[in-house]
Short mmCIF file of C-alpha atoms and ligand atoms in Angstrom, two decimals:
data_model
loop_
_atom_site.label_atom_id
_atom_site.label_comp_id
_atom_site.label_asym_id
_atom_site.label_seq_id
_atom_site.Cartn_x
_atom_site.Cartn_y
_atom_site.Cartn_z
CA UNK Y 1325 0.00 0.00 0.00
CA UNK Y 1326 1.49 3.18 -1.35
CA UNK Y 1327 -0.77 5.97 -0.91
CA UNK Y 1328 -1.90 6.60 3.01
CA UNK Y 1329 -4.20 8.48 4.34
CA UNK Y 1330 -2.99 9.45 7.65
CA UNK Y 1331 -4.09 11.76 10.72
CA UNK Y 1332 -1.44 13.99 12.31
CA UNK Y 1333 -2.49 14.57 15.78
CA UNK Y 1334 -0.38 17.67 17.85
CA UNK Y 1335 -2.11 17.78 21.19
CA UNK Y 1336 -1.16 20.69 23.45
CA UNK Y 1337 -2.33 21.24 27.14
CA UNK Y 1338 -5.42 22.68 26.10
CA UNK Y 1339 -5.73 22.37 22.54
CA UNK Y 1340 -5.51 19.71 19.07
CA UNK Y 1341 -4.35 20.51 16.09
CA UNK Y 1342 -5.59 17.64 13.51
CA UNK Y 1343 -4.82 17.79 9.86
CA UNK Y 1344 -5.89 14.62 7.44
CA UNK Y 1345 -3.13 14.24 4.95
CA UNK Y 1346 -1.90 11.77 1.99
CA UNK Y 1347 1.41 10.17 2.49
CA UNK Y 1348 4.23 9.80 0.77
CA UNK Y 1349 2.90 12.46 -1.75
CA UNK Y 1350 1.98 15.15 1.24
CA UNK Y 1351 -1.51 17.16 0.49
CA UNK Y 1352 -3.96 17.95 3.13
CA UNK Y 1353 -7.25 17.12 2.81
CA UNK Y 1354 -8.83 18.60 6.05
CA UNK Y 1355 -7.10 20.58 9.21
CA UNK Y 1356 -8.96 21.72 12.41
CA UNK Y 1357 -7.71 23.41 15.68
CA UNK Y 1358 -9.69 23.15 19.10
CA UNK Y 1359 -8.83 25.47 21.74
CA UNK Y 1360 -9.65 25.74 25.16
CA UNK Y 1361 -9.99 22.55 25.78
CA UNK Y 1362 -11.17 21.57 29.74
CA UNK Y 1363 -12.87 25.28 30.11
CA UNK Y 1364 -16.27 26.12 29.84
CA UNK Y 1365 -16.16 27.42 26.74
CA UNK Y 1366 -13.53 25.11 24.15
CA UNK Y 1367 -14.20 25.41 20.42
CA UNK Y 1368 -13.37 23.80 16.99
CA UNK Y 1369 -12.23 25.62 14.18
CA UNK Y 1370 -12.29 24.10 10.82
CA UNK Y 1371 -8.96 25.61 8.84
CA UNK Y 1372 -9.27 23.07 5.50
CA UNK Y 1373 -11.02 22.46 3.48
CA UNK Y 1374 -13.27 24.59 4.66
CA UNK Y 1375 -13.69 27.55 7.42
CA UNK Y 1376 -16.37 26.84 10.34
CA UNK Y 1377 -16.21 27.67 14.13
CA UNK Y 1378 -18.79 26.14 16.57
CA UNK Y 1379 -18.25 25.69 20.36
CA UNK Y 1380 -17.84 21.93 22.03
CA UNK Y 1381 -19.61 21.18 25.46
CA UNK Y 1382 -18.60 23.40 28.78
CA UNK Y 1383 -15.45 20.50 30.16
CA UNK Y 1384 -14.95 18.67 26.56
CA UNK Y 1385 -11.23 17.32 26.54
CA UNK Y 1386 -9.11 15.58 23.98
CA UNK Y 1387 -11.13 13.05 23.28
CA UNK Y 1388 -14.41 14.72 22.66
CA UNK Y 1389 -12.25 17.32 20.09
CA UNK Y 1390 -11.42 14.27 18.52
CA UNK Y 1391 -14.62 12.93 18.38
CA UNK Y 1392 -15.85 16.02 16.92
CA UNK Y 1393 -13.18 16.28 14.29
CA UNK Y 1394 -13.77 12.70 13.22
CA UNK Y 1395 -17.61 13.46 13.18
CA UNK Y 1396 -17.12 16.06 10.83
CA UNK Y 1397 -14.76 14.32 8.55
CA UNK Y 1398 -16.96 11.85 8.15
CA UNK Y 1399 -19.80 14.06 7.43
CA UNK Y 1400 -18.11 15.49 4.84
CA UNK Y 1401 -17.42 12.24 3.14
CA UNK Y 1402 -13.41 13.17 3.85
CA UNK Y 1403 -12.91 10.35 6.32
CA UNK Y 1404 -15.68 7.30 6.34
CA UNK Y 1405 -13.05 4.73 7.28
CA UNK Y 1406 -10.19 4.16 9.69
CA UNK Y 1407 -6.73 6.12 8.73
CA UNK Y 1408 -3.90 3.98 7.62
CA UNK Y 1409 -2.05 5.27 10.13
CA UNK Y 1410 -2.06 8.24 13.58
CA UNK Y 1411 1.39 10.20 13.73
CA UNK Y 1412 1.36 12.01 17.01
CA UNK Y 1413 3.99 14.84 18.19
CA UNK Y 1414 5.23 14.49 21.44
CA UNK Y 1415 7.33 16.89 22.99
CA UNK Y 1416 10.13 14.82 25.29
CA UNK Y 1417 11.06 11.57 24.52
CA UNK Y 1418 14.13 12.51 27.21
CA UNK Y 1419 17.28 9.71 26.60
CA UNK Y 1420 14.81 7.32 25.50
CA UNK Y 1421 14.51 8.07 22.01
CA UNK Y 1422 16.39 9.13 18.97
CA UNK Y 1423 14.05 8.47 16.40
CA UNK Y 1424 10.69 8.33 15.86
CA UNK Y 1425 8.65 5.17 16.87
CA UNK Y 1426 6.02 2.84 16.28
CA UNK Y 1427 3.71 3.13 19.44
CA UNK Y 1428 3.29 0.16 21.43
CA UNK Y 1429 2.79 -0.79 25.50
CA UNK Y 1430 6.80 0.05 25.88
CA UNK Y 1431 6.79 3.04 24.27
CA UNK Y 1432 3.92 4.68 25.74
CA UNK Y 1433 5.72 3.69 29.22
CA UNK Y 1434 8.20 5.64 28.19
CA UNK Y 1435 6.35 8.47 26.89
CA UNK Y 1436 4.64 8.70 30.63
CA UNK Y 1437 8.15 8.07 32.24
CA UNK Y 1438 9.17 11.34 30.43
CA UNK Y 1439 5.96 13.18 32.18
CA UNK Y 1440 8.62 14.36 35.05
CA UNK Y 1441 10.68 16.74 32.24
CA UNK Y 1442 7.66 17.86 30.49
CA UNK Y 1443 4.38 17.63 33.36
CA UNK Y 1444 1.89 19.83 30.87
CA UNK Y 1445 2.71 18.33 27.58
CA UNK Y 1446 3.71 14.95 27.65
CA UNK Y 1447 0.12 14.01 29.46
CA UNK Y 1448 -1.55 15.91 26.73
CA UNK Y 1449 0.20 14.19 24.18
CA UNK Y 1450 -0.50 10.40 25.54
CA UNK Y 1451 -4.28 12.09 26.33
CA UNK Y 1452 -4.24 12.37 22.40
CA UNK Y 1453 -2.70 9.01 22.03
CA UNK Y 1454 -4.79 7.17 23.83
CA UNK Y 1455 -8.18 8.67 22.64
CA UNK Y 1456 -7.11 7.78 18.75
CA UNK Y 1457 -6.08 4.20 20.19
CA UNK Y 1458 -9.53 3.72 21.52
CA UNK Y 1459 -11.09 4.82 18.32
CA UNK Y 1460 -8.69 2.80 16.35
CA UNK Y 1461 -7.60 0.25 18.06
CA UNK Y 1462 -5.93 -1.57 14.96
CA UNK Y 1463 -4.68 1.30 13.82
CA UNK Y 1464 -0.98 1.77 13.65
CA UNK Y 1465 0.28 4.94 15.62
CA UNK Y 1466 3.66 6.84 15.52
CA UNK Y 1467 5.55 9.43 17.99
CA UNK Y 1468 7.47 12.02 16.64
CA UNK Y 1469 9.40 13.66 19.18
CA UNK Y 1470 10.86 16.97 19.47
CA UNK Y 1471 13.93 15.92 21.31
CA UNK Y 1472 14.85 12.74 19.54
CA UNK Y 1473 16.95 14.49 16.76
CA UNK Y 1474 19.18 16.13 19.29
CA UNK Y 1475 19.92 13.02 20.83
CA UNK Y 1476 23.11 13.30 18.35
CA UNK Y 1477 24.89 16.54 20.64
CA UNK Y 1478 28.17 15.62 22.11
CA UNK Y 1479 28.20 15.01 25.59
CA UNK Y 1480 30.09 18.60 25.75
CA UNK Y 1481 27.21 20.02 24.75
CA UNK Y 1482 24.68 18.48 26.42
CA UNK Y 1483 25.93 18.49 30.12
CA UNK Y 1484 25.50 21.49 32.68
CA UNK Y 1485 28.12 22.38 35.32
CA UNK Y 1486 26.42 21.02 38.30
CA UNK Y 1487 26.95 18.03 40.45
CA UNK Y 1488 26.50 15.10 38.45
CA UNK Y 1489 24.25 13.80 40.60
CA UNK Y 1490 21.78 15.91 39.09
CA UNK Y 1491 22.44 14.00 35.75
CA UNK Y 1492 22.41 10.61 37.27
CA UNK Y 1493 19.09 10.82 39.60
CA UNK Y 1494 17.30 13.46 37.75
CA UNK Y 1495 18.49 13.27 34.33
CA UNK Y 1496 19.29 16.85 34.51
CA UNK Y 1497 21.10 17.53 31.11
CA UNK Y 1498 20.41 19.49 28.03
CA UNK Y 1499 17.57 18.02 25.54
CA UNK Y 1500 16.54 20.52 23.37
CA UNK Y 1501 13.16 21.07 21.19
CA UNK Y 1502 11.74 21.95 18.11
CA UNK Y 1503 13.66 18.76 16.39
CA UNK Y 1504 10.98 17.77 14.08
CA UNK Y 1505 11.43 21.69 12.12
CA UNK Y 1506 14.69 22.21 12.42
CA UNK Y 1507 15.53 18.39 10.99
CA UNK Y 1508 12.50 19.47 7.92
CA UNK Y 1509 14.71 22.50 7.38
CA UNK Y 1510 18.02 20.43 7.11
CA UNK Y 1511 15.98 18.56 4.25
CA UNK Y 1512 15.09 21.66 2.66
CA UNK Y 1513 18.24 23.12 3.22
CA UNK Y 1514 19.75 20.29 1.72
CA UNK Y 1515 17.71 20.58 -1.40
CA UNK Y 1516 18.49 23.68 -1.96
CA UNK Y 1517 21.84 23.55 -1.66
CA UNK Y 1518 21.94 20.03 -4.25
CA UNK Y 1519 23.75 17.53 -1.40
CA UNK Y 1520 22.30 14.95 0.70
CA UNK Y 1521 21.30 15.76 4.31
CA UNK Y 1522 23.92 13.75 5.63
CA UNK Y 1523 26.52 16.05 4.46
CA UNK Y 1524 24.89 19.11 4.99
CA UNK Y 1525 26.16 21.51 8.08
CA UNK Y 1526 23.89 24.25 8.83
CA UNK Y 1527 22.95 26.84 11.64
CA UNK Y 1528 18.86 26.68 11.35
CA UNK Y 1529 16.85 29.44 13.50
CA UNK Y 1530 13.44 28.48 13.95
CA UNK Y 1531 11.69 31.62 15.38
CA UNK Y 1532 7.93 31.14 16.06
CA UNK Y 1533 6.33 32.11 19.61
CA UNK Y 1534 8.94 29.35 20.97
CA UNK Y 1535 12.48 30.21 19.54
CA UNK Y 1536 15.48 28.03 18.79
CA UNK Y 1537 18.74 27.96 17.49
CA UNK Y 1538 20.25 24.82 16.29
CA UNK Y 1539 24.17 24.16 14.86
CA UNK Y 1540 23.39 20.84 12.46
CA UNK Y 1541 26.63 19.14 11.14
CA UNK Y 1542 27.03 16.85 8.58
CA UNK Y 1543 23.08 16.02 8.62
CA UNK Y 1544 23.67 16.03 12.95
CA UNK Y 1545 22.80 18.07 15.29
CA UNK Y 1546 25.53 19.20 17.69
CA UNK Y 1547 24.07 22.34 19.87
CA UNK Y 1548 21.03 23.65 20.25
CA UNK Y 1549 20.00 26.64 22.19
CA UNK Y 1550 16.84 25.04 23.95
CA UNK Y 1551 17.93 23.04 27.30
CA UNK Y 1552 16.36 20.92 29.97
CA UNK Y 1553 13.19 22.61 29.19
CA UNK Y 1554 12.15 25.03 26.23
CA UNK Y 1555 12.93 27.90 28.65
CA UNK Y 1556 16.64 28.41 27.74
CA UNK Y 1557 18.36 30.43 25.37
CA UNK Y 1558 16.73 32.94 22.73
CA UNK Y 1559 14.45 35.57 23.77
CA UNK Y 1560 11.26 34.56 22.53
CA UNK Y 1561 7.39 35.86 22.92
CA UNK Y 1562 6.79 35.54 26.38
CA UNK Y 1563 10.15 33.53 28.18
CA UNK Y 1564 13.06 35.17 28.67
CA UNK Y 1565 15.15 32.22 27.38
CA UNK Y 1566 18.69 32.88 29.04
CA UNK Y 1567 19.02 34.83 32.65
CA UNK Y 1568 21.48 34.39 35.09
CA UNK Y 1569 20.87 31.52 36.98
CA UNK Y 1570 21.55 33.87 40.21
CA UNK Y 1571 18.06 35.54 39.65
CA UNK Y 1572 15.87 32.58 41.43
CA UNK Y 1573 17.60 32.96 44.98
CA UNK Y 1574 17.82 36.68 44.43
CA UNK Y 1575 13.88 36.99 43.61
CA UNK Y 1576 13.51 33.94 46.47
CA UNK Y 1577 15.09 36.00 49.02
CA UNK Y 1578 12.53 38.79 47.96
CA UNK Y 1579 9.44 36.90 48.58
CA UNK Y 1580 8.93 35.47 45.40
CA UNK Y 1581 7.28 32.08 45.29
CA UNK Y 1582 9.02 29.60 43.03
CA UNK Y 1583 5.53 28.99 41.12
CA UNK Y 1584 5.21 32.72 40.38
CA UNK Y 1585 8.96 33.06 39.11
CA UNK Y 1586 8.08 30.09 36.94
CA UNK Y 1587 5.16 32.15 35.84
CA UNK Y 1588 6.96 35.45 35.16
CA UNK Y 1589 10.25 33.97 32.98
CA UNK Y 1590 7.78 31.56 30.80
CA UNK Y 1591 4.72 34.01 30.51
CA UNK Y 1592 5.44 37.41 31.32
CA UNK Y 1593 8.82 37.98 29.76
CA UNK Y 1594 10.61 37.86 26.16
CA UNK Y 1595 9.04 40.42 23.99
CA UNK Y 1596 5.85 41.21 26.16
CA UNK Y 1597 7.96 41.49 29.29
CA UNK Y 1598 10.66 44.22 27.79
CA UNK Y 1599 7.97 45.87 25.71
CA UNK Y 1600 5.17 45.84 27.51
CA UNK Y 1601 3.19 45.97 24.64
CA UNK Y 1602 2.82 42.64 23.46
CA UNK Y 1603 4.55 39.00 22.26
CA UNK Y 1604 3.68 39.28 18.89
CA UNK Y 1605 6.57 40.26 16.54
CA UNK Y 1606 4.61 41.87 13.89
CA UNK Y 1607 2.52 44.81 16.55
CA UNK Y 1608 5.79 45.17 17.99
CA UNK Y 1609 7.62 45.99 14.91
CA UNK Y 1610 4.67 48.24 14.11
CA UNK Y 1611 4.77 49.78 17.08
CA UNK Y 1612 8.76 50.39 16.70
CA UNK Y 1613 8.32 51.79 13.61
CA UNK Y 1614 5.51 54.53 15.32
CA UNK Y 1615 8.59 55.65 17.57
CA UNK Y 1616 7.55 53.34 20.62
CA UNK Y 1617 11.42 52.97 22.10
CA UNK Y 1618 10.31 49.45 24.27
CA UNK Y 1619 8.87 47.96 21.58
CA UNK Y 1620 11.93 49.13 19.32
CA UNK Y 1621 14.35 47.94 22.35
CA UNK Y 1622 12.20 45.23 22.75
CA UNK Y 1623 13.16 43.60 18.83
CA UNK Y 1624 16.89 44.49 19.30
CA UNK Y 1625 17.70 42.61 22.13
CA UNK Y 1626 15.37 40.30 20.50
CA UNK Y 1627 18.02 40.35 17.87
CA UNK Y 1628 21.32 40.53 19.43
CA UNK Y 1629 20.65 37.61 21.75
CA UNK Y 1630 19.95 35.66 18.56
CA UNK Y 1631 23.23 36.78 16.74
CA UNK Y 1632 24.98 35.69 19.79
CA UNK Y 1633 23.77 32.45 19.90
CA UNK Y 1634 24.42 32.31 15.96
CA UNK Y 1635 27.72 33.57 16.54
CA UNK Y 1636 27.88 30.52 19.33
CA UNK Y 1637 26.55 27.95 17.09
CA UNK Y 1638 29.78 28.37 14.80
CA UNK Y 1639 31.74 26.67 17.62
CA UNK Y 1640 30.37 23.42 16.47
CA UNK Y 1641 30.86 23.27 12.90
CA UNK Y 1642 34.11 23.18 10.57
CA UNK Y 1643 32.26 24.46 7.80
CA UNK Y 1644 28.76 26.62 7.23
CA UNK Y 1645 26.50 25.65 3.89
CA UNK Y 1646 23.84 27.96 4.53
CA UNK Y 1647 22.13 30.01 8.01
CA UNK Y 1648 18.12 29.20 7.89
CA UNK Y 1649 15.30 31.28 8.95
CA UNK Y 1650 11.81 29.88 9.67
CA UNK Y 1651 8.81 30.24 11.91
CA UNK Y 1652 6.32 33.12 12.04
CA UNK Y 1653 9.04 35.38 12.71
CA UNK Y 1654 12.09 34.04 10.76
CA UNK Y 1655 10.04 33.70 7.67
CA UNK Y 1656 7.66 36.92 7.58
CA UNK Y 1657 10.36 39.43 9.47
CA UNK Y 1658 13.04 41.00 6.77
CA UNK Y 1659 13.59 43.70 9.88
CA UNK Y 1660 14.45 40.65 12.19
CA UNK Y 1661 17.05 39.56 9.76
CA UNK Y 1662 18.61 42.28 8.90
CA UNK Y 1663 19.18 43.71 12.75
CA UNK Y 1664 20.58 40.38 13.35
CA UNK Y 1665 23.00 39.91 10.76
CA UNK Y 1666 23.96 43.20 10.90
CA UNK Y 1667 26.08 41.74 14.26
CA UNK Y 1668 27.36 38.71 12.12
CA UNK Y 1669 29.81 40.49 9.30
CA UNK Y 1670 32.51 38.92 10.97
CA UNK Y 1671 31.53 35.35 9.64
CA UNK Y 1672 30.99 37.12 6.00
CA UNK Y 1673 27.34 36.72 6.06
CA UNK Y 1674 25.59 39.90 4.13
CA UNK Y 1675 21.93 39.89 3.24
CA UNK Y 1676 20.82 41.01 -0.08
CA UNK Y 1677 18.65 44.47 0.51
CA UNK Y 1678 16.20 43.38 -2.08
CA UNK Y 1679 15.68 39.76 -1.85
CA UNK Y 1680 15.27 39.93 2.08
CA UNK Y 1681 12.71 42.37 2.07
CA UNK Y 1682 10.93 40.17 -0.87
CA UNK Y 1683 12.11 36.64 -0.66
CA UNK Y 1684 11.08 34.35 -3.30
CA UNK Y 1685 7.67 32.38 -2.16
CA UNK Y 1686 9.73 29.48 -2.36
CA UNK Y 1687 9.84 26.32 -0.53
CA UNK Y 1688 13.46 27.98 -0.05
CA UNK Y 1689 14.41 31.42 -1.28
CA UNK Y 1690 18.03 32.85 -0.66
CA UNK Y 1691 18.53 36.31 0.46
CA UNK Y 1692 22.23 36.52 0.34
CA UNK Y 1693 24.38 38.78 -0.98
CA UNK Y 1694 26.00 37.20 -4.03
CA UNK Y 1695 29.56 35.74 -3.38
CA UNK Y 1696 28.54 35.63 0.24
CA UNK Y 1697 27.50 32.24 2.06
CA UNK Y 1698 23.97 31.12 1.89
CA UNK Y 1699 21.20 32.93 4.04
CA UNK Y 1700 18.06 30.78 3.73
CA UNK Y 1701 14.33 31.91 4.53
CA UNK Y 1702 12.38 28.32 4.38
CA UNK Y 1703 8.96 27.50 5.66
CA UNK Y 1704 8.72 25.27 8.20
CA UNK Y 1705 6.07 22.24 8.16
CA UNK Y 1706 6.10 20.19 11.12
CA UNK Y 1707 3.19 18.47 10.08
CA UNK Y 1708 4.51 17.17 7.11
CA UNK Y 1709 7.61 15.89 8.52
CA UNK Y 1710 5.25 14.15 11.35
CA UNK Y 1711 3.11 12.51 8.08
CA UNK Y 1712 6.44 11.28 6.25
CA UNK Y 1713 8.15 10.13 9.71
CA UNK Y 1714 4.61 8.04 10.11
CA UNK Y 1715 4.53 7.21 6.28
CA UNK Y 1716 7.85 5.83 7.07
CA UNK Y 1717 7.86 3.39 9.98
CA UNK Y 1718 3.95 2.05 9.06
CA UNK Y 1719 5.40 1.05 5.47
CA UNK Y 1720 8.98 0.29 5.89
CA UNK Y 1721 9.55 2.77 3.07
CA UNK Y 1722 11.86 5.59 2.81
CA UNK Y 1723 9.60 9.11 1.79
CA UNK Y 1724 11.23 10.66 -1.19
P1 LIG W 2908 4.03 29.26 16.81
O1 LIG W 2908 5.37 29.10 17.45
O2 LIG W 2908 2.92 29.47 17.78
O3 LIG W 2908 3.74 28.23 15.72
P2 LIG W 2908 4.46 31.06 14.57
O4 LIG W 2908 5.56 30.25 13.98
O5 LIG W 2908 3.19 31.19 13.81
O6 LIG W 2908 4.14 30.67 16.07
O7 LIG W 2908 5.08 32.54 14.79
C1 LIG W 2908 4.36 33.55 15.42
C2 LIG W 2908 5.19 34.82 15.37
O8 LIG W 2908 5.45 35.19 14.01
C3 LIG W 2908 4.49 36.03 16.02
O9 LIG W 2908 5.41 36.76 16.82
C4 LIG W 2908 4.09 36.83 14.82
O10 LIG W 2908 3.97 38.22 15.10
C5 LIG W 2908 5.25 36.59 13.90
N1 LIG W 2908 4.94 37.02 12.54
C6 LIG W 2908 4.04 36.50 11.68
N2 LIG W 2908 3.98 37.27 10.55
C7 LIG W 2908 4.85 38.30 10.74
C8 LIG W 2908 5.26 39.44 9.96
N3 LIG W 2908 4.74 39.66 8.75
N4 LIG W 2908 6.19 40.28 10.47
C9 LIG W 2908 6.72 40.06 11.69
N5 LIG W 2908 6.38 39.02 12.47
C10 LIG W 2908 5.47 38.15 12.00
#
């Protein structure tokens, strides 16, 4: 069987995103998004084929969302049968797993054994599993993890500086996130460039609402700004990613309550914390360009902290094919770009004026100066990277 028809099931805290896609030749046939889910007032939003919006019963969950997307999929005549196959993202598969994998007994253990490192979205993510398991019970079912492809880092990389008991009894270490884009942007990279993957080194930023900088070597990857959790590193829309460890005992000391310093670096920080105005890049960039100075300081620290960790990045590599930018931000910003590589002359890497303002609507457009090393704006597509990883390990068959 050659052509699939697959569901790709992202389930957050309190939402689902579910798209129904073909496999190996990716188009997508329906995609919905329900929000809110275990409030009084979730919804479902239909984004394909079709736009609708109605609102699910006060206290519906994953499983009624599901439910409701599958009831309207089959209205529709889109779905009247089981899928071939469920891929599922799940955000930490911790030590555990490098790949993606075939779900079975052991590997949802595993899944829930990794609940510790990620308590709000590893439960949602076996909630989703286990409602599309009880629908389709014969159905094979995939994970697609966000950590597994920076299970490659170098132990250099991936350790802290603390007692190594930490390591040992609380598996304290460096994971890192957003593997499933920035490994789709090494393929696309890699196309563009006319090499295979496995010999393709690249520094890929993927800057969304979450933000992430990863060094890729030789098809690899080697560092990654994201840590132990997703808090670490960039500046992004509402964490502060990097701060001086020093600041919990110093805000402790000042009555502070662990839970609400938690609260303040993951959702009162990045840009909404230094601007005040907001986490969205685009308002704030409007805003900046209305003469608003925290909005406007706001973006460049937003964009320093990234060169820096670009400039880091080249630690890891002995050669650079191209620098990537995706997400919201990396793909739709030319004024991110070009306030961040205006720190990075020093490695020779020069936009061109013109194509970064317009980049081709490519499926990767360069924005380089000519004679100067590649600078990349590519789309990211998790979702299709979750259908091919499924398409994949239910077939045996390598996706084109
Ligand atoms: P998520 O991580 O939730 O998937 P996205 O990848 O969609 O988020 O990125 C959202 C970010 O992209 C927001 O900060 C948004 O303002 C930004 N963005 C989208 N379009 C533009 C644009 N034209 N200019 C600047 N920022 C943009």
């Amino acid at each position: 069987m050659d052509q699939q028809h697959l569901l790709i099931i992202n389930a957050g805290s309190s939402s689902l995103k579910l798209t129904l896609a073909t496999a190996p030749d990716y188009r997508i046939l329906a995609a919905f998004l329900a929000e809110r889910l275990g409030t009084d007032t979730p919804t479902l939003n239909q984004k394909a084929p079709q736009n609708a919006s109605e609102s699910l019963a006060a206290g519906s969950g994953h499983h009624e969302a599901l439910e409701a997307c599958l009831a309207r999929l089959n209205d529709q005549g889109l779905l009247t049968r089981a899928p071939d196959a469920v891929g599922h993202r799940v955000v930490h598969g911790g030590e555990a797993f490098t790949d993606s994998a075939l779900i079975d007994d052991q590997v949802t253990a595993a899944i829930d054994a990794c609940s510790t490192l990620a308590p709000l979205h590893n439960p949602a993510n076996l909630a989703g599993i286990r409602a599309t398991q009880a629908l389709y019970p014969d159905c094979p079912q995939v994970a697609v993890f966000d950590t597994a492809f920076h299970q490659s880092l170098p132990e250099a990389a991936y350790h802290y500086a603390v007692p190594r008991a930490l390591y040992r009894d609380h598996g304290v270490r460096r994971y890192g996130f957003h593997g499933t884009s920035h490994r789709w942007i090494l393929q696309q990279a890699a196309g563009w460039l006319e090499q295979p993957a496995e010999g393709t080194s690249i520094i890929s930023a993927h800057l969304g609402n979450g933000c992430s900088v990863t060094a890729v070597r030789d098809g690899r990857s080697v560092d990654t700004s994201m840590g132990l959790t997703p808090l670490e590193g960039l500046v992004m829309g509402t964490r502060s990613g990097d701060v001086d460890p020093g600041l919990f005992d110093f805000l402790l000391r000042r009555g502070y309550g662990a839970e609400a310093i938690h609260d303040m670096l993951n959702r009162e920080s990045g840009l909404l914390g230094l601007s005040g105005v907001s986490h969205d890049m685009r308002t704030l960039t409007e805003a900046a360009e209305d003469g608003h100075e925290q909005a406007d300081l706001a973006v460049n620290v937003f964009c320093f902290r990234l060169a820096r960790y670009i400039g880091a990045m080249m630690a890891s590599l002995d050669r650079l094919d191209a620098l990537v930018f995706t997400g919201g931000i990396g793909e739709n910003s030319p004024l991110v770009r070009q306030r961040t590589l205006a720190h990075l002359g020093i490695f020779g890497l020069t936009l061109d004026g013109d194509s970064n303002r317009h980049p081709e609507p490519a499926e990767a457009a360069g924005i380089h100066a000519s004679g100067t090393p590649p600078v990349l704006v590519i789309p990211t597509d998790e979702e299709q990277m979750i259908a091919l990883d499924t398409h994949r390990l239910t077939t045996g068959r390598r996706s084109p």
